[in-house]
């Protein structure tokens, strides 16, 4: 029976390895000594170390118990054989009968066929595989969890030895052969629009761990405890910082982060590694590596994001352990930073100097990644899911982040670079021109006033309303704060948020749309069954009516927040009158409840609906008797009208918002609303495109709601337009049968000097 290394045994083994590494001899000799020490300590016949060379080759670098000529000759690719399997999975593997594993391959030069059992662990650094450490036994031995843990601790030490560059050159370690130095354009996913040019900065603030092995675990645990306490203090300070304390979502995110910092499981795993003989910083790094390897494999998006928070915390904890003050290492960065990271935590982004941060590129990430939400609030373009970009860039490379087109241009050629510089300059000039329009009305040349509102969902958007001079918020998507949160916000939390929105709107109208979750808007903490067509599935008002408590709580929060003030509420995805009636009934119940509680009544309550399902357009007479206003959600309305998925790039241009069918439908809606003096607005994306907005004004829309960045361009268009000329023109082209009126309308704009 093999001896199981005890905790102290593991520490003794580490101490011996430390002595080898501190002693004389070339790196190869050290490796050779390490394998024989590990083999004897494990009472294993074989101990081998494979190291990953450039070109994704795992080369046998040191072995005891295998044929000596196999060293440096046996090479495996990732996924090949059991060693390749461990590397591919980045997970330990123990097998009492290795040869029956489907990935076992016979390598005669090693002479390993006589060994029956195997225990192998990945050698990880920065979550990336750098090698594999394995032991083998002749008998069918079962390896214990403690033994695997010890092997992992040794692997951690080996990872640092490999990273020192003494075994393989830095060139090989960084696989520079994958960097071409040629211009490259890489595609990703748009996480925030906008354009930025700057210098690549890798977000890899590695802290060098000089001492890996410790003799006194009690002292190390005390160092850890001290560092944890300091870190908690620093996070509290961050929470108290003025802009965080004021900016709702930032705060929520940091609160979650703080909760992770107190996670007992995480701290216990670090403590365990200290007991096994590592220094506090090496223990933090070991757990960080394990976590990184885990989340590389994690397919659940939400869990991946959460695991990432631990990565960020580990970095912070290391800073406290080795005494580098936070922010210190970002001080010497370039003027125009394009940050490149696999992923990062929201607090890490806030560590960078915001005045120099221009853009962010992530290998991972999704629209609900916390860091993307914070980046949006900071108004920097973000492209996510750019596969392996970190292998393709060097610090200091020129990078263009084109958030609008979800592209990243690395080391752009001179002409491409110049074209983007020109675009940026033109944009800056345009922005300055739009800013000067802030206080002038959106009024056509013939005196028609159009109200321009913004679509919002973050508290940070309120600032946009003020800066653009918008007339109000035409669509407040309440689901966005729900998507940001780590659990369902209760009535108090919601009321607090809505109160701030109302307060910051400074008396301008805000239309609160009740929760539109489902479809592409999943809530991370709410597990709903997958649907084949989620956009047409259980979403929006359908969820709210099936889960009335949800709607009641939201309405309660809105009523509480708006006491004594105006309140506009709008229901999403109403398809039939009965749904509106049912929602209205729930609202009435909540109004009655508020009255009973003695709350100050709402000054002016307006209740309306989104019109975004075609069926509702055929129930206008009944609907108009019930609603105070209608807002057309053209994004959904046209996706259902044309049976054309709004999110599918393949059909994005297939049907046009300016097609005869779309315009006829919109025109009908305006006519019916005008006949009953019911306000109608449009809050889909088309409202923010100047040419589309021109057509809408021509059809009779007098209120449009759009992304804040569109206010300037749309206002410019309106101020150069004669609405009566356009109306006459539209009447004359009513019966065309073309695919779209877009070209005709463009010509009209050009002929009449309309600035689109
Ligand atoms: C719409 O459908 O046009 C709309 C404004 O709502 P959302 O984009 O939030 O679905
Ligand atoms: Mg919609």
XYZ file of C-alpha atoms and ligand atoms in Angstrom:
767
model
C 0.000 0.000 0.000
C 1.495 3.331 -0.986
C 2.082 5.934 1.653
C -0.343 8.813 1.600
C 1.526 12.083 2.050
C 0.213 13.870 5.106
C -0.117 17.640 5.265
C 3.239 17.878 6.941
C 4.595 15.355 4.404
C 3.500 17.680 1.633
C 5.223 20.597 3.331
C 8.398 18.601 3.768
C 8.324 17.661 0.098
C 7.884 21.282 -0.908
C 10.775 22.305 1.322
C 13.021 19.751 -0.438
C 11.944 21.047 -3.838
C 12.660 24.588 -2.710
C 16.171 23.564 -1.706
C 16.723 22.010 -5.134
C 15.537 25.157 -6.872
C 17.616 27.421 -4.648
C 20.704 25.238 -5.067
C 23.278 25.131 -7.818
C 22.822 23.507 -11.216
C 21.183 24.252 -14.518
C 17.408 24.240 -14.842
C 17.490 20.822 -16.537
C 19.424 19.349 -13.631
C 16.924 20.844 -11.216
C 14.065 19.263 -13.129
C 15.831 15.909 -13.089
C 16.274 16.125 -9.334
C 12.674 17.218 -8.838
C 11.258 14.193 -10.664
C 13.286 11.769 -8.589
C 12.331 13.483 -5.310
C 8.636 13.438 -6.226
C 8.805 9.802 -7.370
C 10.411 8.674 -4.155
C 8.055 10.717 -1.994
C 5.059 9.270 -3.798
C 6.546 5.802 -3.829
C 5.883 5.898 -7.562
C 8.014 4.148 -10.145
C 7.678 7.018 -12.608
C 7.542 10.771 -12.321
C 7.543 12.796 -15.506
C 7.305 16.446 -16.457
C 6.032 17.510 -19.868
C 6.384 21.143 -20.878
C 4.400 22.928 -23.571
C 6.623 24.270 -26.329
C 5.638 26.764 -28.997
C 3.476 25.086 -31.571
C 1.332 23.436 -28.892
C 3.722 20.514 -28.402
C 4.055 18.805 -25.038
C 7.632 17.636 -24.752
C 8.891 15.200 -22.129
C 11.458 17.344 -20.294
C 12.332 15.192 -17.322
C 11.483 11.689 -16.178
C 12.499 9.078 -13.744
C 11.474 5.509 -14.417
C 11.029 6.005 -18.180
C 13.598 5.199 -20.857
C 16.187 8.064 -20.648
C 16.279 8.444 -24.450
C 12.589 9.366 -24.409
C 13.406 12.655 -22.612
C 13.240 15.501 -25.169
C 12.183 13.004 -27.818
C 8.685 12.076 -26.770
C 6.341 14.765 -27.942
C 2.585 14.850 -27.797
C 0.097 17.304 -29.084
C -2.639 18.675 -26.838
C -5.357 16.040 -26.605
C -2.979 13.224 -27.612
C -2.588 10.378 -25.131
C -3.328 10.687 -21.434
C -0.836 13.526 -20.951
C -2.399 15.407 -23.869
C -5.828 14.670 -22.418
C -4.854 16.253 -19.059
C -3.515 19.301 -20.920
C -6.639 19.585 -23.064
C -8.955 19.307 -20.079
C -6.730 21.378 -17.746
C -7.875 19.031 -15.020
C -6.197 16.330 -12.920
C -6.691 12.725 -13.951
C -6.189 9.621 -11.838
C -6.498 6.138 -13.325
C -5.939 2.813 -11.613
C -6.029 1.158 -15.037
C -4.585 3.726 -17.415
C -4.346 1.505 -20.473
C -8.080 0.982 -20.642
C -8.702 4.748 -20.969
C -9.865 5.615 -24.507
C -7.139 8.282 -24.863
C -4.271 5.975 -23.919
C -1.665 5.748 -26.692
C 1.237 3.367 -26.773
C 4.615 5.163 -27.039
C 7.182 2.339 -27.205
C 10.194 4.668 -26.773
C 9.156 5.460 -23.186
C 8.837 1.910 -22.003
C 5.821 2.916 -19.953
C 3.656 -0.023 -20.987
C 4.557 -1.853 -17.796
C 2.945 0.808 -15.640
C -0.691 0.321 -14.866
C -1.787 3.383 -12.879
C -1.335 7.090 -13.443
C -2.000 10.377 -11.662
C -1.395 13.557 -13.632
C -2.091 17.234 -13.058
C -1.882 20.208 -15.378
C 0.854 22.769 -14.812
C -1.060 26.010 -15.095
C 0.007 29.601 -15.148
C -2.438 32.428 -15.630
C -5.110 29.808 -16.276
C -3.178 28.597 -19.316
C -1.614 25.215 -19.603
C 2.185 25.197 -19.570
C 2.814 21.510 -18.935
C 1.798 18.304 -17.205
C 3.226 16.572 -14.144
C 2.511 12.860 -13.778
C 3.373 9.918 -11.586
C 2.874 6.269 -12.564
C 2.883 2.974 -10.724
C 3.363 -0.561 -11.881
C 0.419 -1.811 -9.820
C -3.238 -0.801 -10.173
C -2.911 1.875 -7.521
C -5.668 4.328 -6.583
C -4.402 7.833 -5.851
C -6.053 9.827 -3.095
C -7.408 13.351 -3.258
C -4.645 14.500 -0.926
C -2.037 13.099 -3.289
C -3.579 14.935 -6.209
C -3.646 18.105 -4.141
C 0.061 17.657 -3.395
C 0.825 17.120 -7.084
C -1.088 20.317 -7.883
C 0.920 22.241 -5.320
C 4.149 20.940 -6.888
C 2.797 21.864 -10.324
C 2.291 25.405 -9.074
C 5.959 25.581 -8.085
C 6.986 24.103 -11.441
C 4.858 26.678 -13.255
C 6.890 29.470 -11.694
C 10.149 27.690 -12.563
C 9.031 27.351 -16.182
C 7.894 30.980 -16.280
C 11.321 32.140 -15.096
C 12.512 31.444 -18.654
C 15.426 29.256 -17.570
C 13.992 26.108 -19.109
C 12.466 27.485 -22.264
C 13.202 30.857 -23.790
C 10.634 33.606 -23.289
C 10.012 33.438 -27.042
C 8.786 29.894 -26.740
C 6.767 30.639 -23.644
C 4.902 33.446 -25.300
C 4.519 31.547 -28.547
C 5.566 34.614 -30.531
C 5.236 32.593 -33.688
C 1.521 33.276 -33.441
C 2.111 37.013 -33.604
C 2.446 37.951 -37.229
C 3.297 41.636 -36.887
C 1.075 42.124 -39.911
C -2.081 44.182 -39.716
C -4.993 42.002 -38.681
C -8.686 42.661 -38.293
C -10.548 40.516 -35.824
C -14.279 40.191 -35.350
C -16.075 39.918 -32.064
C -19.344 40.901 -30.507
C -20.423 44.481 -29.948
C -20.665 45.131 -26.230
C -20.680 48.894 -26.572
C -20.660 51.048 -29.674
C -18.266 53.850 -30.543
C -14.831 54.185 -32.050
C -11.438 54.501 -30.395
C -7.801 54.517 -31.413
C -4.975 53.908 -28.998
C -2.137 51.755 -27.779
C -2.597 48.165 -26.659
C -2.206 47.628 -22.950
C -2.470 44.044 -21.792
C -4.436 43.790 -18.624
C -2.039 41.356 -17.053
C -0.835 43.070 -14.020
C 1.128 40.061 -12.902
C 2.691 40.233 -9.556
C 5.913 38.364 -9.230
C 5.846 35.849 -6.441
C 9.372 35.518 -5.168
C 8.839 33.099 -2.320
C 6.719 30.048 -2.954
C 7.366 27.702 -0.091
C 6.994 28.560 3.581
C 7.998 26.761 6.730
C 5.526 28.380 9.086
C 1.924 27.959 7.919
C 0.578 29.749 11.003
C 2.541 32.888 10.150
C 1.423 32.636 6.500
C -2.223 32.308 7.529
C -1.833 35.422 9.660
C -0.357 37.295 6.694
C -3.326 36.163 4.619
C -5.834 37.268 7.258
C -4.185 40.682 7.466
C -4.251 41.093 3.687
C -7.896 40.008 3.491
C -8.841 42.591 6.116
C -6.945 45.298 4.217
C -8.636 44.309 0.987
C -12.084 44.502 2.584
C -11.225 47.977 3.815
C -10.144 49.040 0.322
C -13.373 47.736 -1.248
C -15.404 49.598 1.357
C -13.514 52.747 0.458
C -14.290 52.172 -3.195
C -17.969 51.843 -2.325
C -17.842 55.116 -0.484
C -16.137 56.956 -3.353
C -18.365 59.763 -4.514
C -19.103 58.661 -8.058
C -19.733 55.068 -7.002
C -21.984 56.049 -4.124
C -24.025 58.089 -6.596
C -24.032 55.770 -9.605
C -26.596 53.055 -8.815
C -25.402 50.156 -10.946
C -21.728 50.647 -10.140
C -22.660 50.309 -6.547
C -24.736 47.189 -6.997
C -21.893 45.561 -8.850
C -19.324 46.455 -6.239
C -21.632 45.192 -3.499
C -21.720 41.832 -5.254
C -17.973 41.971 -5.535
C -17.681 42.627 -1.839
C -19.841 39.598 -1.163
C -17.401 37.466 -3.162
C -14.488 38.904 -1.204
C -16.064 37.452 1.912
C -16.674 34.038 0.363
C -15.724 31.441 2.949
C -15.115 28.649 0.426
C -12.589 30.679 -1.534
C -10.698 31.754 1.583
C -10.770 28.170 2.903
C -9.176 26.859 -0.317
C -6.380 29.407 0.028
C -5.945 28.386 3.672
C -5.675 24.755 2.615
C -2.880 25.552 0.162
C -1.038 27.367 2.963
C -1.394 24.300 5.186
C 0.116 22.313 2.325
C 3.280 24.385 2.516
C 2.854 27.365 0.189
C 3.384 30.982 1.126
C 0.208 33.078 1.382
C 0.811 34.671 -2.035
C 1.635 31.342 -3.695
C -1.537 29.901 -2.164
C -3.629 32.748 -3.563
C -2.008 32.256 -6.965
C -2.609 28.498 -6.847
C -6.307 28.886 -6.102
C -6.487 31.576 -8.767
C -4.970 29.230 -11.326
C -7.351 26.443 -10.381
C -10.279 28.847 -10.673
C -9.116 30.137 -14.042
C -8.744 26.636 -15.378
C -12.237 25.875 -14.131
C -13.854 28.850 -15.741
C -12.119 28.293 -19.051
C -14.175 25.118 -19.226
C -17.364 26.560 -17.763
C -20.079 26.936 -20.345
C -22.636 28.647 -18.132
C -22.199 32.326 -18.904
C -23.347 33.540 -15.510
C -20.991 31.222 -13.637
C -18.096 32.224 -15.855
C -18.719 35.856 -15.001
C -18.898 35.095 -11.306
C -15.752 32.999 -11.356
C -14.089 35.938 -12.983
C -14.839 38.097 -9.971
C -12.705 35.691 -7.945
C -9.859 36.188 -10.390
C -10.047 39.919 -9.915
C -10.148 39.491 -6.150
C -7.128 37.192 -6.195
C -5.154 39.896 -7.975
C -6.239 42.456 -5.427
C -5.346 40.159 -2.558
C -1.894 39.570 -4.048
C -1.391 43.307 -4.223
C -2.103 43.558 -0.527
C 0.157 40.614 0.253
C 3.184 41.855 -1.625
C 2.518 45.455 -0.744
C 2.023 47.097 -4.144
C -0.413 49.944 -3.681
C -3.445 49.661 -5.947
C -3.391 51.901 -9.003
C 0.368 52.182 -8.759
C 1.029 49.895 -11.687
C -1.332 51.766 -14.011
C 0.399 55.116 -13.566
C 2.941 54.720 -16.362
C 0.487 53.812 -19.076
C 0.057 55.613 -22.418
C -2.261 58.558 -22.998
C -4.700 56.526 -25.109
C -5.199 53.148 -23.517
C -6.888 50.332 -25.380
C -7.205 47.714 -22.729
C -6.935 44.096 -23.822
C -7.984 41.347 -21.447
C -9.298 37.852 -21.387
C -11.967 39.185 -19.100
C -11.881 41.522 -16.179
C -13.829 42.604 -13.163
C -15.682 45.896 -12.963
C -13.477 47.153 -10.167
C -10.366 46.441 -12.215
C -11.624 48.662 -15.013
C -12.311 51.445 -12.545
C -8.682 51.179 -11.396
C -7.510 52.632 -14.719
C -7.295 56.354 -15.259
C -10.653 57.125 -16.875
C -9.309 60.144 -18.707
C -6.884 57.935 -20.649
C -9.030 54.866 -21.151
C -10.282 54.820 -24.752
C -11.507 51.299 -25.454
C -11.733 47.750 -24.213
C -11.309 44.422 -25.998
C -12.111 41.129 -24.297
C -11.530 37.536 -25.308
C -14.678 36.667 -23.424
C -17.603 38.686 -22.172
C -21.238 39.233 -22.958
C -23.585 42.189 -22.940
C -24.428 41.493 -19.327
C -20.799 41.185 -18.210
C -20.435 43.582 -15.341
C -17.385 45.154 -16.877
C -19.345 45.896 -20.074
C -22.047 47.633 -18.091
C -19.476 49.773 -16.337
C -17.728 50.476 -19.666
C -21.029 51.628 -21.118
C -21.476 54.007 -18.226
C -17.960 55.328 -18.937
C -18.889 55.604 -22.627
C -15.999 53.633 -24.096
C -16.378 51.189 -27.000
C -16.126 47.519 -26.098
C -15.731 44.518 -28.393
C -16.044 41.147 -26.705
C -15.482 37.534 -27.605
C -12.510 38.231 -29.849
C -10.969 34.773 -29.850
C -7.348 34.579 -28.688
C -6.594 38.229 -29.354
C -4.057 38.281 -26.539
C -1.886 35.917 -28.556
C -1.979 38.293 -31.498
C -0.994 41.568 -29.888
C 2.050 43.042 -28.280
C 1.928 45.809 -25.701
C 2.239 49.114 -27.520
C 0.614 47.937 -30.760
C -1.700 50.444 -32.377
C -5.275 49.254 -32.011
C -8.546 50.549 -33.405
C -11.675 49.456 -31.569
C -14.723 49.788 -33.786
C -17.478 48.995 -31.319
C -20.235 49.787 -33.830
C -19.053 47.073 -36.197
C -17.686 44.734 -33.522
C -14.222 44.815 -35.080
C -10.720 45.287 -33.781
C -7.955 46.418 -36.136
C -4.499 45.492 -34.910
C -1.450 47.342 -36.252
C -3.583 48.903 -39.010
C -1.948 49.841 -42.297
C -1.330 53.569 -42.743
C -4.331 54.208 -45.003
C -6.734 52.322 -42.718
C -5.340 54.169 -39.716
C -5.752 57.515 -41.462
C -9.317 56.717 -42.475
C -10.225 56.002 -38.860
C -8.437 59.115 -37.607
C -10.478 61.155 -40.116
C -13.694 59.492 -38.967
C -12.862 60.183 -35.336
C -12.045 63.812 -36.072
C -15.273 64.234 -38.022
C -17.191 62.595 -35.202
C -15.646 64.884 -32.626
C -16.540 67.892 -34.779
C -20.070 66.630 -35.219
C -20.431 65.986 -31.495
C -19.336 69.558 -30.806
C -21.884 70.796 -33.353
C -24.636 68.673 -31.782
C -23.705 69.905 -28.332
C -24.304 73.447 -29.559
C -27.823 72.358 -30.565
C -28.609 71.197 -27.049
C -30.883 74.058 -26.155
C -32.545 74.719 -29.504
C -35.893 73.051 -30.203
C -36.329 70.183 -32.665
C -38.526 72.220 -34.962
C -38.940 71.893 -38.712
C -38.449 74.838 -41.050
C -42.240 75.142 -41.269
C -42.666 75.312 -37.510
C -43.624 71.721 -36.598
C -42.283 70.849 -33.180
C -41.090 67.255 -32.640
C -40.355 65.998 -29.131
C -37.137 64.025 -28.953
C -36.774 61.649 -26.033
C -34.101 59.158 -25.112
C -34.307 55.461 -24.399
C -32.669 54.633 -21.102
C -32.127 51.828 -18.635
C -29.100 52.804 -16.590
C -28.866 55.627 -14.122
C -25.853 56.793 -16.086
C -28.255 57.495 -18.970
C -29.884 60.288 -16.980
C -26.781 62.380 -17.485
C -27.159 61.752 -21.229
C -30.647 63.197 -21.138
C -29.339 66.411 -19.667
C -26.332 66.605 -21.973
C -28.303 66.051 -25.166
C -31.116 68.398 -24.166
C -33.679 65.618 -24.756
C -37.283 66.326 -23.831
C -37.579 63.313 -21.561
C -37.249 59.556 -21.435
C -39.598 57.953 -23.912
C -38.671 54.440 -22.892
C -37.143 53.475 -19.582
C -36.347 49.766 -19.932
C -36.798 48.619 -16.348
C -35.454 45.166 -17.122
C -31.890 46.467 -17.431
C -31.415 47.019 -13.687
C -32.935 43.550 -13.176
C -30.382 42.106 -15.593
C -27.539 43.829 -13.722
C -28.545 42.591 -10.368
C -27.413 39.375 -8.692
C -30.898 38.575 -7.449
C -34.448 39.788 -7.857
C -34.583 43.402 -6.642
C -37.252 43.712 -3.940
C -39.826 46.510 -3.755
C -37.571 48.728 -1.649
C -34.612 48.418 -4.003
C -36.775 49.064 -7.035
C -38.530 52.028 -5.427
C -35.190 53.548 -4.484
C -33.957 53.255 -8.068
C -37.152 54.656 -9.646
C -37.103 57.510 -7.176
C -33.619 58.434 -8.307
C -34.632 58.230 -11.962
C -37.575 60.560 -11.331
C -35.454 62.887 -9.247
C -32.688 63.063 -11.861
C -35.150 63.632 -14.695
C -35.629 67.131 -13.269
C -39.358 67.242 -14.024
C -39.044 65.953 -17.596
C -41.383 63.057 -18.428
C -40.194 59.467 -17.984
C -42.134 56.536 -19.425
C -41.451 53.462 -17.315
C -42.000 50.274 -19.231
C -42.761 47.326 -16.979
C -40.477 44.339 -17.042
C -39.724 42.988 -20.521
C -37.735 39.881 -19.652
C -37.609 36.672 -21.608
C -36.594 36.479 -25.250
C -33.014 37.681 -25.531
C -33.274 39.352 -22.143
C -32.625 36.569 -19.670
C -32.133 37.176 -15.998
C -29.017 35.397 -14.750
C -30.690 34.280 -11.525
C -33.928 33.172 -13.082
C -33.870 29.771 -14.623
C -36.559 29.490 -17.265
C -36.923 26.618 -19.665
C -35.325 27.158 -23.064
C -37.809 27.907 -25.827
C -37.503 27.332 -29.522
C -38.561 30.880 -30.396
C -37.941 32.918 -27.255
C -38.784 36.267 -28.921
C -42.279 34.923 -29.463
C -42.336 32.981 -26.257
C -42.885 33.569 -22.591
C -41.725 37.143 -22.258
C -42.746 40.651 -21.220
C -46.401 41.063 -20.199
C -46.963 37.326 -20.614
C -44.542 36.676 -17.768
C -45.954 39.534 -15.706
C -49.536 38.283 -16.014
C -48.553 34.696 -15.213
C -46.519 35.881 -12.243
C -48.718 38.725 -11.015
C -46.710 39.208 -7.824
C -43.803 40.309 -9.993
C -45.884 42.984 -11.694
C -47.577 44.000 -8.462
C -44.229 44.558 -6.781
C -42.918 46.567 -9.674
C -46.031 48.738 -9.860
C -45.960 49.173 -6.077
C -42.379 50.393 -6.304
C -43.252 52.802 -9.138
C -46.272 54.217 -7.285
C -44.233 54.634 -4.123
C -41.400 56.330 -6.014
C -43.711 58.772 -7.809
C -45.834 59.937 -4.851
C -47.100 63.433 -5.481
C -45.522 63.513 -8.941
C -46.324 62.520 -12.512
C -46.031 58.881 -13.521
C -46.211 57.224 -16.943
C -46.417 53.460 -17.114
C -46.341 51.380 -20.272
C -46.859 47.646 -20.736
C -44.700 45.671 -23.197
C -45.825 43.100 -25.797
C -49.576 43.632 -25.319
C -51.169 41.431 -27.970
C -54.852 41.621 -27.102
C -57.113 43.998 -25.218
C -57.733 41.497 -22.434
C -54.031 41.610 -21.557
C -54.078 45.363 -21.231
C -57.212 45.142 -19.077
C -55.640 42.516 -16.836
C -52.488 44.599 -16.377
C -54.523 47.730 -15.747
C -56.544 45.843 -13.119
C -53.354 44.941 -11.263
C -52.300 48.579 -11.436
C -55.674 49.637 -9.995
C -55.220 47.200 -7.120
C -51.856 48.722 -6.343
C -53.227 52.251 -6.596
C -55.972 51.295 -4.126
C -53.379 49.743 -1.820
C -51.268 52.888 -1.913
C -54.321 54.981 -1.092
C -55.153 52.745 1.835
C -51.590 53.118 3.074
C -52.083 56.857 2.998
C -49.524 57.528 0.275
C -49.694 60.877 -1.497
C -51.574 60.282 -4.752
C -49.828 60.469 -8.121
C -50.307 63.923 -9.627
C -50.920 62.805 -13.183
C -50.955 59.112 -14.029
C -50.665 58.130 -17.694
C -51.068 54.496 -18.670
C -50.193 53.278 -22.116
C -48.925 50.370 -24.105
C -46.164 49.427 -26.447
C -47.519 48.598 -29.854
C -45.085 45.947 -30.983
C -47.243 42.964 -31.894
C -49.091 43.288 -35.226
C -52.329 41.820 -33.789
C -52.762 44.896 -31.601
C -52.831 47.147 -34.660
C -56.097 45.451 -35.620
C -57.741 46.289 -32.287
C -57.166 50.021 -32.302
C -60.730 51.247 -31.637
C -61.022 49.207 -28.425
C -57.458 49.993 -27.425
C -57.803 53.734 -27.931
C -60.727 53.786 -25.496
C -58.435 52.443 -22.795
C -54.967 53.939 -23.173
C -53.554 57.394 -22.484
C -50.786 56.909 -25.062
C -49.210 54.436 -27.453
C -45.544 53.870 -28.180
C -44.633 51.896 -31.267
C -41.862 49.384 -30.659
C -40.704 49.098 -34.233
C -37.934 46.621 -33.412
C -40.394 43.946 -32.401
C -43.320 45.146 -34.513
C -41.383 44.691 -37.747
C -39.689 41.490 -36.678
C -43.175 40.015 -36.275
C -44.694 41.803 -39.265
C -42.024 40.497 -41.632
C -41.397 37.235 -39.754
C -37.786 38.362 -39.657
C -35.592 37.808 -36.592
C -34.332 41.225 -35.444
C -31.088 39.726 -34.191
C -30.089 37.703 -37.233
C -27.343 39.381 -39.269
C -28.152 37.199 -42.281
C -31.547 38.814 -42.780
C -30.828 42.177 -41.207
C -31.176 44.012 -44.545
C -33.794 41.809 -46.101
C -36.900 43.790 -45.163
C -36.767 47.506 -44.722
C -38.365 49.741 -42.139
C -39.122 52.105 -45.024
C -40.904 49.490 -47.104
C -44.444 50.252 -48.311
C -45.996 47.759 -45.850
C -44.195 49.202 -42.853
C -44.992 52.796 -43.785
C -48.640 51.984 -44.482
C -49.013 50.347 -41.075
C -47.358 53.261 -39.273
C -49.419 55.782 -41.189
C -52.631 53.971 -40.223
C -51.669 53.973 -36.568
C -50.940 57.705 -36.600
C -54.264 58.462 -38.309
C -56.260 56.494 -35.763
C -54.426 58.027 -32.818
C -54.811 61.540 -34.226
C -58.544 60.979 -34.699
C -58.917 60.339 -30.973
C -56.169 62.784 -29.897
C -54.178 59.930 -28.374
C -50.450 60.690 -28.219
C -48.389 58.260 -30.281
C -44.604 57.955 -30.291
C -42.082 55.515 -31.692
C -39.228 54.169 -29.583
C -37.613 51.467 -31.753
C -34.162 51.830 -33.301
C -35.519 53.408 -36.488
C -36.404 56.586 -34.578
C -32.682 57.240 -34.128
C -31.741 56.953 -37.813
C -32.088 60.397 -39.418
C -33.573 59.201 -42.737
C -36.060 56.891 -41.013
C -36.888 59.628 -38.519
C -37.547 61.965 -41.450
C -40.091 59.503 -42.851
C -41.725 59.206 -39.424
C -42.123 62.964 -39.147
C -43.609 62.902 -42.661
C -46.124 60.286 -41.535
C -47.171 62.494 -38.634
C -45.148 61.282 -35.657
C -44.484 64.177 -33.284
C -42.640 62.257 -30.564
C -39.632 60.008 -31.139
C -37.508 58.207 -28.584
C -33.993 57.033 -29.367
C -30.481 56.294 -28.120
C -28.915 59.465 -26.659
C -26.240 59.597 -29.378
C -28.960 59.962 -32.032
C -30.546 63.101 -30.593
C -28.027 65.436 -32.269
C -28.224 63.904 -35.775
C -32.037 63.642 -35.673
C -32.437 67.180 -34.402
C -30.156 68.422 -37.177
C -32.315 66.594 -39.728
C -35.562 68.016 -38.320
C -34.290 71.582 -38.307
C -33.446 71.337 -42.003
C -36.765 69.773 -43.045
C -40.017 71.186 -44.348
C -42.634 68.747 -43.020
C -45.340 69.922 -45.425
C -43.092 69.349 -48.482
C -42.328 65.877 -47.214
C -46.004 65.087 -46.531
C -46.888 66.086 -50.091
C -44.085 63.966 -51.415
C -45.086 60.931 -49.335
C -48.710 61.236 -50.539
C -47.464 61.187 -54.117
C -45.494 57.959 -53.676
C -48.099 56.137 -51.609
C -48.821 53.359 -54.029
C -45.350 52.276 -55.026
C -44.622 48.599 -55.115
C -40.882 48.715 -54.577
C -39.023 46.805 -51.901
C -38.428 50.086 -50.077
C -38.867 53.852 -50.346
C -35.442 54.405 -48.841
C -33.735 55.502 -52.047
C -36.592 57.800 -53.028
C -36.595 59.385 -49.579
C -32.833 59.804 -49.707
C -33.197 61.627 -53.012
C -35.920 63.821 -51.532
C -33.593 64.703 -48.666
C -30.735 65.545 -51.030
C -32.970 67.622 -53.314
C -34.437 69.570 -50.406
C -31.272 70.085 -48.394
C -32.387 67.867 -45.523
C -29.350 66.904 -43.434
C -29.611 63.164 -42.981
C -39.050 47.631 -29.643
O -39.380 46.448 -29.684
O -39.019 48.377 -30.626
C -38.620 48.236 -28.366
C -38.380 49.519 -28.260
O -38.439 47.409 -27.314
P -37.168 46.474 -27.095
O -36.146 46.895 -28.118
O -36.745 46.723 -25.700
O -37.720 45.118 -27.332
Mg -39.797 45.344 -27.899
